[in-house]
mmCIF file of C-alpha atoms in Angstrom:
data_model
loop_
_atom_site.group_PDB
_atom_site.id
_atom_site.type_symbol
_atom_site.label_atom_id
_atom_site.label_comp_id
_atom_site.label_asym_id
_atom_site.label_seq_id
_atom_site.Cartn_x
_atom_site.Cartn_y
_atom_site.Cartn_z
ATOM 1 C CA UNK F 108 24.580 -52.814 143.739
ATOM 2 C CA UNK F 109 24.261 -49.209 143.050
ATOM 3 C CA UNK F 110 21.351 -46.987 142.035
ATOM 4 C CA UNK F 111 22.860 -46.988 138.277
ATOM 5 C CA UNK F 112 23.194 -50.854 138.433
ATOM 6 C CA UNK F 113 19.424 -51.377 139.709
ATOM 7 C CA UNK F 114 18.190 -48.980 136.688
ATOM 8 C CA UNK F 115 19.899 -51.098 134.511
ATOM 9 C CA UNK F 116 18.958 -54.377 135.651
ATOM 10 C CA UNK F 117 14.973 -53.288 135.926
ATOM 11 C CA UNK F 118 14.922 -51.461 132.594
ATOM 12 C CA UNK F 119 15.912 -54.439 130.570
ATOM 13 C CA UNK F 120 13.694 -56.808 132.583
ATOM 14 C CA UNK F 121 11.103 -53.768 131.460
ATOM 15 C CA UNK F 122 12.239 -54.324 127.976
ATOM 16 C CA UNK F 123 12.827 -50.548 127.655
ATOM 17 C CA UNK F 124 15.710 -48.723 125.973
ATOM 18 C CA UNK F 125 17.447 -45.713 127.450
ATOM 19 C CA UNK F 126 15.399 -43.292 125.303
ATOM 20 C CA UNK F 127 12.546 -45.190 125.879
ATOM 21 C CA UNK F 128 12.864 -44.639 129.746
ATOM 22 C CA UNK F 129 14.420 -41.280 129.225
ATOM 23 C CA UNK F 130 10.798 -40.104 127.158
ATOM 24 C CA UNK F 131 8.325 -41.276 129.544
ATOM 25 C CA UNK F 132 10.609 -39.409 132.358
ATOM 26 C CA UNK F 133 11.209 -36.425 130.641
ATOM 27 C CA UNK F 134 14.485 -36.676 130.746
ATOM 28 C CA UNK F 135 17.513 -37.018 127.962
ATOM 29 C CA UNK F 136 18.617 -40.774 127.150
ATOM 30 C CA UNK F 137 22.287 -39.541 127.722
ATOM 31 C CA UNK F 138 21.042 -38.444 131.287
ATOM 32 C CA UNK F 139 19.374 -42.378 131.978
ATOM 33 C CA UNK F 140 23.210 -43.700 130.236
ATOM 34 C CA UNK F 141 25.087 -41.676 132.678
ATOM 35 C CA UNK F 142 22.907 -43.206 135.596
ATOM 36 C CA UNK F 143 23.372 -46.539 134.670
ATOM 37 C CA UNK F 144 27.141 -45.965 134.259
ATOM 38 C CA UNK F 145 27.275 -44.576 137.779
ATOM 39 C CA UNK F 146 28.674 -41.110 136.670
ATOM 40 C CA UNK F 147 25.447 -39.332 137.774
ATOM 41 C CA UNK F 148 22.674 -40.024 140.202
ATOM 42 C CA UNK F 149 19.331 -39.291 139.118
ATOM 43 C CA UNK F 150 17.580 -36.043 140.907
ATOM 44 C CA UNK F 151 15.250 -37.084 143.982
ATOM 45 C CA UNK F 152 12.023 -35.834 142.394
ATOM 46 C CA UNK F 153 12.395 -38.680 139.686
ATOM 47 C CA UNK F 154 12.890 -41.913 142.152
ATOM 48 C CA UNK F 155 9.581 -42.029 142.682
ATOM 49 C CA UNK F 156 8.719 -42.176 138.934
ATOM 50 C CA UNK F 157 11.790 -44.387 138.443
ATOM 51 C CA UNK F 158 10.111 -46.732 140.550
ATOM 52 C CA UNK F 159 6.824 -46.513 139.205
ATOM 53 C CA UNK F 160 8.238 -47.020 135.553
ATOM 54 C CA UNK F 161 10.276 -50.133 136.693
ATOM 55 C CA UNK F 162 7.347 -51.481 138.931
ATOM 56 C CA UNK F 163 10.040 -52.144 141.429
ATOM 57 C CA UNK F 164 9.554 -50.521 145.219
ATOM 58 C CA UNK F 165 11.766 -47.727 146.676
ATOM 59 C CA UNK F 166 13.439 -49.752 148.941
ATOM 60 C CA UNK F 167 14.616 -51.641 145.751
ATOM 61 C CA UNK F 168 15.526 -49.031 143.870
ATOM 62 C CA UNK F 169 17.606 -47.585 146.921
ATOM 63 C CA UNK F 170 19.071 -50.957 147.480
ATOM 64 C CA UNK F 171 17.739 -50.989 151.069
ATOM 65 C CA UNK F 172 17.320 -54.391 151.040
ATOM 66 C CA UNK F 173 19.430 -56.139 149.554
ATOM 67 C CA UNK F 174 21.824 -57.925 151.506
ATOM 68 C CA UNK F 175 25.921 -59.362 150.984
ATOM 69 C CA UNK F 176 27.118 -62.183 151.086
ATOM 70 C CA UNK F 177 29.551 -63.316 153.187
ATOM 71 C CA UNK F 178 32.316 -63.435 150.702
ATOM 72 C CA UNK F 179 31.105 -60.147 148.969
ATOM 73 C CA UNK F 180 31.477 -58.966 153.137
ATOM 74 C CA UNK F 181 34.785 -60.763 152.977
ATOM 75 C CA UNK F 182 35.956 -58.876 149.164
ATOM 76 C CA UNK F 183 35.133 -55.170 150.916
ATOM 77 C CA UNK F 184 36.778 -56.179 154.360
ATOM 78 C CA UNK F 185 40.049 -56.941 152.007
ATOM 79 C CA UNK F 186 39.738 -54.480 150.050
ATOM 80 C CA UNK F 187 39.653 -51.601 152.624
ATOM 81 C CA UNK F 188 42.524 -53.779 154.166
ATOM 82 C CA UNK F 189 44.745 -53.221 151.097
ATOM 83 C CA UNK F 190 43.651 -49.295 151.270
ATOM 84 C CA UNK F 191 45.288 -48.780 154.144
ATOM 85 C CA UNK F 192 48.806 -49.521 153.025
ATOM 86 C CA UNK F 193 48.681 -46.756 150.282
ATOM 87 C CA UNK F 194 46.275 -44.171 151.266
ATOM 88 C CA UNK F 195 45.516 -42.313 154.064
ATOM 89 C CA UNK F 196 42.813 -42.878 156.987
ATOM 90 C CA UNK F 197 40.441 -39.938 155.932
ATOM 91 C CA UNK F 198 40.219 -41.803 152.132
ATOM 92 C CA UNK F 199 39.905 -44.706 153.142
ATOM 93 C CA UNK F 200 37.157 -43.556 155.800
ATOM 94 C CA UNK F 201 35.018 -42.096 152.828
ATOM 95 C CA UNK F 202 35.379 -45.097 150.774
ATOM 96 C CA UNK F 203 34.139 -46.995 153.364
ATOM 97 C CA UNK F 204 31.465 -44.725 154.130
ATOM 98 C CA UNK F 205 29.838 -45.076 150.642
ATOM 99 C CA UNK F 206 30.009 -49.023 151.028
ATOM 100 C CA UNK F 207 27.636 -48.214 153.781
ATOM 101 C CA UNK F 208 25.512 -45.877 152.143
ATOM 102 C CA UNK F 209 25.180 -48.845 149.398
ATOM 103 C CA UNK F 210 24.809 -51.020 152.161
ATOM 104 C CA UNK F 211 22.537 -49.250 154.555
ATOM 105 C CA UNK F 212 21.053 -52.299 155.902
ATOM 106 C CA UNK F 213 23.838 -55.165 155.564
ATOM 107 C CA UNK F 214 24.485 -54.953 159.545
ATOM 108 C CA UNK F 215 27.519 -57.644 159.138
ATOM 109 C CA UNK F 216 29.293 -55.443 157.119
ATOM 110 C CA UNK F 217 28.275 -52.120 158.902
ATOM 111 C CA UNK F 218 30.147 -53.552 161.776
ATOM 112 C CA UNK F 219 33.220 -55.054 159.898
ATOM 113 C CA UNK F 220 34.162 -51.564 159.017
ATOM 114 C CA UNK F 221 33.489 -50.079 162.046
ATOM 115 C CA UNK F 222 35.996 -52.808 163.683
ATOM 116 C CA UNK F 223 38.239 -51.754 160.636
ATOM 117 C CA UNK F 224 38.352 -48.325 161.337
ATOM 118 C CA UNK F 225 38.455 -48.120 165.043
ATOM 119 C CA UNK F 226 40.929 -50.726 165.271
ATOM 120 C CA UNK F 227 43.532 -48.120 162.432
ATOM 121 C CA UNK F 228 42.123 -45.123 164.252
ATOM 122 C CA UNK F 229 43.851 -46.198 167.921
ATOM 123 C CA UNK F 230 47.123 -48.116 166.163
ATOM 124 C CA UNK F 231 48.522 -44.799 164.923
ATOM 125 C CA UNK F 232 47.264 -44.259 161.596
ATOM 126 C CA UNK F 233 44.686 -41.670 162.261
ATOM 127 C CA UNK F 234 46.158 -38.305 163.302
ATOM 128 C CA UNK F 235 42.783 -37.141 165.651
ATOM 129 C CA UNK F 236 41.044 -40.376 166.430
ATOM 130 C CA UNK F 237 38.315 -38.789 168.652
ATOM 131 C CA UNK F 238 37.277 -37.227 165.783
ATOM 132 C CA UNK F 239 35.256 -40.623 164.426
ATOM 133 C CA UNK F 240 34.098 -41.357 167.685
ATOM 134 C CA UNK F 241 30.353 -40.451 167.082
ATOM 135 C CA UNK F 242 30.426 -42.208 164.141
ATOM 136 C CA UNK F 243 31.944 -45.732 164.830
ATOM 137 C CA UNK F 244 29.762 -45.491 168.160
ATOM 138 C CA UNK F 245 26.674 -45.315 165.609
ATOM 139 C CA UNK F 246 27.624 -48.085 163.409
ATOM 140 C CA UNK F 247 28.401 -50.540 166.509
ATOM 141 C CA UNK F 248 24.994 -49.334 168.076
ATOM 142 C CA UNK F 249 23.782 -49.870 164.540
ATOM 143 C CA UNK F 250 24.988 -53.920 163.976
ATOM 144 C CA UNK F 251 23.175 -54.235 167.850
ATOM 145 C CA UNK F 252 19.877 -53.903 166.750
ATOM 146 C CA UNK F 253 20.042 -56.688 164.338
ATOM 147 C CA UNK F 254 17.795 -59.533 164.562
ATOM 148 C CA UNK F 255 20.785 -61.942 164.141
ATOM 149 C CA UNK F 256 22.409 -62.971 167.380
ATOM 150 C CA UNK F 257 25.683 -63.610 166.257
ATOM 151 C CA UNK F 258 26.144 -59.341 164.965
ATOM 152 C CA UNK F 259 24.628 -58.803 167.967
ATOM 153 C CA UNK F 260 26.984 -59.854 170.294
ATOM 154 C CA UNK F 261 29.864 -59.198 167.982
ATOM 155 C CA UNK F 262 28.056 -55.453 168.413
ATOM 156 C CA UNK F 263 28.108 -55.934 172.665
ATOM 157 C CA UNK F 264 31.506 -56.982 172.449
ATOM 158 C CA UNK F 265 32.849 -53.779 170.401
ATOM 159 C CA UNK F 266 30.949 -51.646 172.126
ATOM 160 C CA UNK F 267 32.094 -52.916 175.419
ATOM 161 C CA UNK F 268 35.720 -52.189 174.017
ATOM 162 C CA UNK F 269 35.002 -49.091 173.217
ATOM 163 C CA UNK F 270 33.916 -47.641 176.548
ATOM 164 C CA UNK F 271 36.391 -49.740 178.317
ATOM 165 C CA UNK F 272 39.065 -47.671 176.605
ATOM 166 C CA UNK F 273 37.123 -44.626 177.128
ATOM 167 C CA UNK F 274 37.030 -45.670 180.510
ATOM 168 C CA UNK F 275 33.836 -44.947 181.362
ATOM 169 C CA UNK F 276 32.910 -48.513 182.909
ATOM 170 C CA UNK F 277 28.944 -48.112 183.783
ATOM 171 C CA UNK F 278 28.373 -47.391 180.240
ATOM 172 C CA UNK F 279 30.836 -50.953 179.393
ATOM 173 C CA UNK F 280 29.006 -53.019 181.955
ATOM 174 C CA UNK F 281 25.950 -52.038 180.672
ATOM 175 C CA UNK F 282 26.553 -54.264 177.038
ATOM 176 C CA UNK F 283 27.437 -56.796 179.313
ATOM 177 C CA UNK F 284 24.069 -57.786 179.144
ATOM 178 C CA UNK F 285 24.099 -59.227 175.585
ATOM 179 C CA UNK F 286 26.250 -61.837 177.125
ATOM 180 C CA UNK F 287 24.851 -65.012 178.789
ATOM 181 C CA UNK F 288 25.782 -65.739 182.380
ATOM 182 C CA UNK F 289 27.239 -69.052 180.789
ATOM 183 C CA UNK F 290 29.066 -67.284 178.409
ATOM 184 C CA UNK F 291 32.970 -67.498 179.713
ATOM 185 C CA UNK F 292 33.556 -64.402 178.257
ATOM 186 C CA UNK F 293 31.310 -62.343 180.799
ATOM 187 C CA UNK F 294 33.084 -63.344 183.324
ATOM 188 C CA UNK F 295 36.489 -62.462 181.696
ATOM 189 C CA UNK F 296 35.475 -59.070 180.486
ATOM 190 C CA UNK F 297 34.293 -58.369 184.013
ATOM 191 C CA UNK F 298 37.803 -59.459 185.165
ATOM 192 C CA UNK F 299 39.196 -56.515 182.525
ATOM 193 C CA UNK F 300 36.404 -53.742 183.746
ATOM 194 C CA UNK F 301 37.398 -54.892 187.508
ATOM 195 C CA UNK F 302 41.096 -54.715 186.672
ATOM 196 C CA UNK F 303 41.022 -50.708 184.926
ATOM 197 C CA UNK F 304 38.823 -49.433 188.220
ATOM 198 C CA UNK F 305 41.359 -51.421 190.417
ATOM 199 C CA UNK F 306 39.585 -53.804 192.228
ATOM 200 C CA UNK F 307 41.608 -56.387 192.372
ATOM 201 C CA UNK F 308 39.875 -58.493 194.805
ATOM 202 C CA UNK F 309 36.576 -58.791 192.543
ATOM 203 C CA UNK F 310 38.974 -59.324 189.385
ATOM 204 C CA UNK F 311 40.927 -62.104 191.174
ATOM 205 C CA UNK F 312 37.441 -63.759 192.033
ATOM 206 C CA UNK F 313 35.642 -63.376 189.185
ATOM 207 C CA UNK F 314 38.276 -64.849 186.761
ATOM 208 C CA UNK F 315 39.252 -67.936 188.802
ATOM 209 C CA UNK F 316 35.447 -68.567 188.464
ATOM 210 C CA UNK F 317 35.956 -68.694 185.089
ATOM 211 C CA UNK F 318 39.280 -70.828 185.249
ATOM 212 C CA UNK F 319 37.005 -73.035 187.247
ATOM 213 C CA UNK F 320 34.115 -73.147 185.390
ATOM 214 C CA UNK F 321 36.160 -74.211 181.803
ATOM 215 C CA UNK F 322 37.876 -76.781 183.624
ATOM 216 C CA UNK F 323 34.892 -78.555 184.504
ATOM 217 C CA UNK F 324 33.718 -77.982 181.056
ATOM 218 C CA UNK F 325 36.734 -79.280 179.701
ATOM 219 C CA UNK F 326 36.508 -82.629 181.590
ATOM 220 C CA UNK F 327 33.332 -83.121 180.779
ATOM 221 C CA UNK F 328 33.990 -82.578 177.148
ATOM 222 C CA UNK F 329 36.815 -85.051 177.442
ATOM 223 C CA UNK F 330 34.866 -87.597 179.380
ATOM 224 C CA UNK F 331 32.181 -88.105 176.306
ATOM 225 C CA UNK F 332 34.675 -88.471 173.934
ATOM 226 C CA UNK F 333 36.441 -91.085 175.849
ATOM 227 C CA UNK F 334 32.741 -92.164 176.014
ATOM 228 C CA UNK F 335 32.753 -92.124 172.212
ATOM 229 C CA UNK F 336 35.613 -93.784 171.805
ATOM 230 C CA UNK F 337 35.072 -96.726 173.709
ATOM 231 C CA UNK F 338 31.841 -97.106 172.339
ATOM 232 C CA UNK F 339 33.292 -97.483 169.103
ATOM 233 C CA UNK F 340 36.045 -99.721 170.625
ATOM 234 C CA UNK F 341 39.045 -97.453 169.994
ATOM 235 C CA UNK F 342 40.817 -98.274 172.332
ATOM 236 C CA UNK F 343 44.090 -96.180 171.129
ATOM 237 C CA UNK F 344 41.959 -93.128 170.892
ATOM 238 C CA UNK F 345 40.336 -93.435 174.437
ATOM 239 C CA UNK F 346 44.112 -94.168 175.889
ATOM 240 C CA UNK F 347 45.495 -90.540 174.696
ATOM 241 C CA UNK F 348 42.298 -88.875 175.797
ATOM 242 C CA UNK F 349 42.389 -89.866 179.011
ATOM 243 C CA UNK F 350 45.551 -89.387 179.532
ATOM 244 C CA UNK F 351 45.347 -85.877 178.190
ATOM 245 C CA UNK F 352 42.499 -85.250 180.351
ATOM 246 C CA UNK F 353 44.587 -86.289 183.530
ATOM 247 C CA UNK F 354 47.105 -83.017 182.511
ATOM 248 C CA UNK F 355 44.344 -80.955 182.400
ATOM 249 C CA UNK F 356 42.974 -82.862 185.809
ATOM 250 C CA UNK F 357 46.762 -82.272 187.059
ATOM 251 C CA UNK F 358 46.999 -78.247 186.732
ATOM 252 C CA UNK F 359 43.973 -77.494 188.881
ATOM 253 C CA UNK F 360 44.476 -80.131 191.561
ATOM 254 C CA UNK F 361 48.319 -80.662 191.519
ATOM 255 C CA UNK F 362 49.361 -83.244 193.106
ATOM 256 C CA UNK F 363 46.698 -84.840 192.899
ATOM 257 C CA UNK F 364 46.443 -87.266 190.208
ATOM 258 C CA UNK F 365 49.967 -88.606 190.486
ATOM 259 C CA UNK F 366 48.073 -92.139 190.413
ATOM 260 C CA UNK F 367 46.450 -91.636 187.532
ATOM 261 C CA UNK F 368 48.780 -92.013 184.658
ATOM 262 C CA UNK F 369 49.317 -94.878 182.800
ATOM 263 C CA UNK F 370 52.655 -97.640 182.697
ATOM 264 C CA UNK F 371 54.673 -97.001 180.189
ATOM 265 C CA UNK F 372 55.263 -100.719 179.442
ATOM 266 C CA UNK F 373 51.311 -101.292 179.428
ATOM 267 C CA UNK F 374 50.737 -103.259 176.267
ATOM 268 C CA UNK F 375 47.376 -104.958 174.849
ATOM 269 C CA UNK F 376 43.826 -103.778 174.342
ATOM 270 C CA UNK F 377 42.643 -105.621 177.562
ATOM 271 C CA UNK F 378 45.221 -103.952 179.700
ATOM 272 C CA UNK F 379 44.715 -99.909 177.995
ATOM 273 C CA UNK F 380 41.184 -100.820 178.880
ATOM 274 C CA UNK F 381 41.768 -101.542 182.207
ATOM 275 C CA UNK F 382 44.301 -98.912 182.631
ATOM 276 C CA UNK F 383 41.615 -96.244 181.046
ATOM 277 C CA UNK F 384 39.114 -97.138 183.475
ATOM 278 C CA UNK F 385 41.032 -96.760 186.284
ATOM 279 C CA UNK F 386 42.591 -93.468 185.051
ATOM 280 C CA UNK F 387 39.120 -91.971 184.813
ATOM 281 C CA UNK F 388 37.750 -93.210 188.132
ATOM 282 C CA UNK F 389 40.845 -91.767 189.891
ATOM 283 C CA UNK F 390 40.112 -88.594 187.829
ATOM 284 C CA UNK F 391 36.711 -87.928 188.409
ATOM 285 C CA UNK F 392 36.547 -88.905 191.966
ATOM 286 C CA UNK F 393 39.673 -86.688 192.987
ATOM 287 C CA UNK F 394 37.572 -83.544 191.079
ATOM 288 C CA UNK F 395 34.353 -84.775 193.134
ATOM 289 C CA UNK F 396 35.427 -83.849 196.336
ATOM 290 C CA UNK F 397 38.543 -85.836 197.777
ATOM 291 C CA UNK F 398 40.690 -82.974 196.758
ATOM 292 C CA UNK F 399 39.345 -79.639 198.900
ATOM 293 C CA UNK F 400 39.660 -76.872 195.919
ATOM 294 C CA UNK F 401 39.456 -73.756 198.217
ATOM 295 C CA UNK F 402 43.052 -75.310 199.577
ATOM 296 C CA UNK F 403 44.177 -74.085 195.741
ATOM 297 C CA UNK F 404 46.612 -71.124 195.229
ATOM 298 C CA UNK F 405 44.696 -70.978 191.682
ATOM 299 C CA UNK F 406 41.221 -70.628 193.167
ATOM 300 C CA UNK F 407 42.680 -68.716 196.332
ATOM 301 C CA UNK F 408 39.823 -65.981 195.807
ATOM 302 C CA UNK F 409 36.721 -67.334 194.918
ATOM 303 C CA UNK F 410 33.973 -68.187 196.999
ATOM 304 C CA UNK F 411 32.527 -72.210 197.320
ATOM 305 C CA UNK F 412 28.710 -72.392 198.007
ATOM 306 C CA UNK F 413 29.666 -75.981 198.424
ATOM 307 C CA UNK F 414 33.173 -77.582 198.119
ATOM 308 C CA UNK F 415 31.741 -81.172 197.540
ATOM 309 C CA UNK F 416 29.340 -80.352 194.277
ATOM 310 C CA UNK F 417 30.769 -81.052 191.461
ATOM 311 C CA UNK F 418 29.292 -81.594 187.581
ATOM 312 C CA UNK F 419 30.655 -85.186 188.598
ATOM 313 C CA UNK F 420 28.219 -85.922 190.945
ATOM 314 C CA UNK F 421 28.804 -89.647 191.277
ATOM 315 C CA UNK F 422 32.216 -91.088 189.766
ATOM 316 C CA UNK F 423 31.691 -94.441 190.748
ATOM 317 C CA UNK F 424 28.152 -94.217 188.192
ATOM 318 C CA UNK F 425 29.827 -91.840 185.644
ATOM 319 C CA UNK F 426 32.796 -94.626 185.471
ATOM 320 C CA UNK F 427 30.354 -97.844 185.873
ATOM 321 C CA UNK F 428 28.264 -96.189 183.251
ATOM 322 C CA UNK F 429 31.129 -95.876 180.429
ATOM 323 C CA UNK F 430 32.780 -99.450 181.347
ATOM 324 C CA UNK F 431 29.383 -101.374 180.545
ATOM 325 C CA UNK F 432 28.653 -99.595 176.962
ATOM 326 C CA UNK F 433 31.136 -102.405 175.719
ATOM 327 C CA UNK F 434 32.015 -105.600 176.849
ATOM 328 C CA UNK F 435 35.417 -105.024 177.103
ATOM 329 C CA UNK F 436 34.616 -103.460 180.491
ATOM 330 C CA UNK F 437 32.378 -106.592 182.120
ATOM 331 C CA UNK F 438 35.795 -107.714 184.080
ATOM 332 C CA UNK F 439 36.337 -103.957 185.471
ATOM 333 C CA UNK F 440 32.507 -104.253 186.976
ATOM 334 C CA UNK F 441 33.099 -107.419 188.315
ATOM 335 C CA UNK F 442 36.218 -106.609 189.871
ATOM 336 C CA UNK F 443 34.706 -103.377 191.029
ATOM 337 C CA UNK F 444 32.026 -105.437 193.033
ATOM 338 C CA UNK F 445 34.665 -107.520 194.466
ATOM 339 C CA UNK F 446 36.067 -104.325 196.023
ATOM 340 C CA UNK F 447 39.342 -105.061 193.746
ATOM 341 C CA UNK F 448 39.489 -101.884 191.929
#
């Protein structure tokens, strides 16, 4: 909402007229119309007698704090989009700029543009593109101070973009920082800043940590819903999950789990269940240490504190633990005692 708009609005609630408001500011009611129609901005001497008038704050006035939604974000973000294929970067740069100025404190959209703009800027539609440097630098430093998390890593992560193209890498590892050290995508941006100084070694080690890491979160993620599943007795659902989970098992220990898929003539509830069971034991106790991962081409760089740990600490209870939440699984425990399975 603009200055003219916020007039409007506030002088009505007043239950003034233009000439009304125009009198007690000693000003012409054709000056207050053209305000209101956006065609003129009143002089800076009057916005504090504005305000006064319309017991309404600066701030308000100014529209420093009101905020967008997301789909009012979403209606600028298209709009500039559908700028670009008619006009040129500098007008479209301006237009955006005065969504800004209107918006001086909607951090969301101050860093929507700036991804707009620097994105155009380095795909060939800006003829000097160091020119907005300073500025889209600003607006990304801008969205980081936001008390939102989300804008402010979206911030860390543009800003880390933008010196890693700039190639000056202290000043990109420093926005690193924003990021969790459980956040996978540390460890793959520190794979890209290793990979443009050319240390290959530290890239190579730093991303198979990361390979590593999101397989064992992928496992686990599987493991609960096969969990989930069972406790809900679907058995159907728990069969293609754990046999999906024994690809993703497969590509980091190949070789390995060559036991662990299912017969294809395997037919009844009773015998999925037993065949899920089984699948998952073999899965989890291959990824718990009888398969030696630093023997891996894929994890040829990276450094084992300890080769046996695993987020699987103990198969056998992980296993025991999902066959008794029904009692489709009593004959699996049984057997298991017996030393059968």
């Amino acid at each position: 909402m603009n200055i003219g708009s916020v007039i409007r609005k506030y002088r009505k609630e007043a239950g003034l007229t233009q000439e009304e408001m125009a009198n007690r500011l000693g000003v012409t009611a054709p000056a207050v119309n053209k305000w209101e129609n956006g065609n003129s901005n009143p002089d800076i001497e009057l916005l504090a007698p504005i305000a006064r008038l319309l017991r309404i704050s600066l701030d308000t006035l100014m529209s420093f704090r009101e905020g967008l939604t997301l789909s009012e974000i979403g209606d600028i973000v298209r709009q500039i989009d559908s700028m670009f294929e008619t006009e040129e970067f500098e007008k479209v740069y301006e237009w955006a700029l005065g969504r800004i100025k209107e918006y001086p404190n909607c951090n969301m959209l101050i860093w929507q543009i700036a991804v707009m703009l620097d994105a155009r800027r380095t795909t060939g539609a800006c003829t000097e593109p160091e020119k907005y440097d300073t500025q889209i630098n600003l607006w990304y430093e801008t969205a980081l101070e936001d008390e939102n998390e989300e804008i402010k890593h979206y911030a860390a992560d543009s800003l880390f973009g933008f010196y890693l193209r700039k190639k000056e890498y202290a000043k990109a590892e420093e926005y690193l920082r924003y990021f969790s050290d459980h956040d996978p995508r540390k460890k793959l941006y520190l794979g890209r800043l290793y990979e443009e100084q050319g240390k290959t070694k530290e890239a190579y080690e730093i991303l198979e940590t990361a390979l590593f890491c999101e397989h064992q979160t992928l496992i686990s993620t599987y493991l609960s819903l096969i969990r989930l599943a069972m406790e809900e007795e679907d058995i159907e659902k728990a069969y293609i999950l754990t046999e999906k989970m024994g690809v993703i098992a497969g590509t980091f220990a190949p070789g390995q789990h060559k036991d662990c898929s299912f017969p294809a003539d395997t037919a009844g509830a009773e015998n999925r269940v037993e065949g899920i069971y089984r699948a998952v034991e073999q899965i989890l106790q291959t990824i718990n240490g009888s398969y030696d991962f630093q023997k891996s081409e894929i994890f040829h760089h990276m450094k084992f504190c300890n080769p046996e740990c695993s987020y699987a600490q103990d198969a056998e209870t992980a296993v025991l633990h999902l066959a008794g939440r029904i009692g489709a699984g009593s004959w699996w425990i049984e057997n298991k005692k017996k030393g059968l399975v």
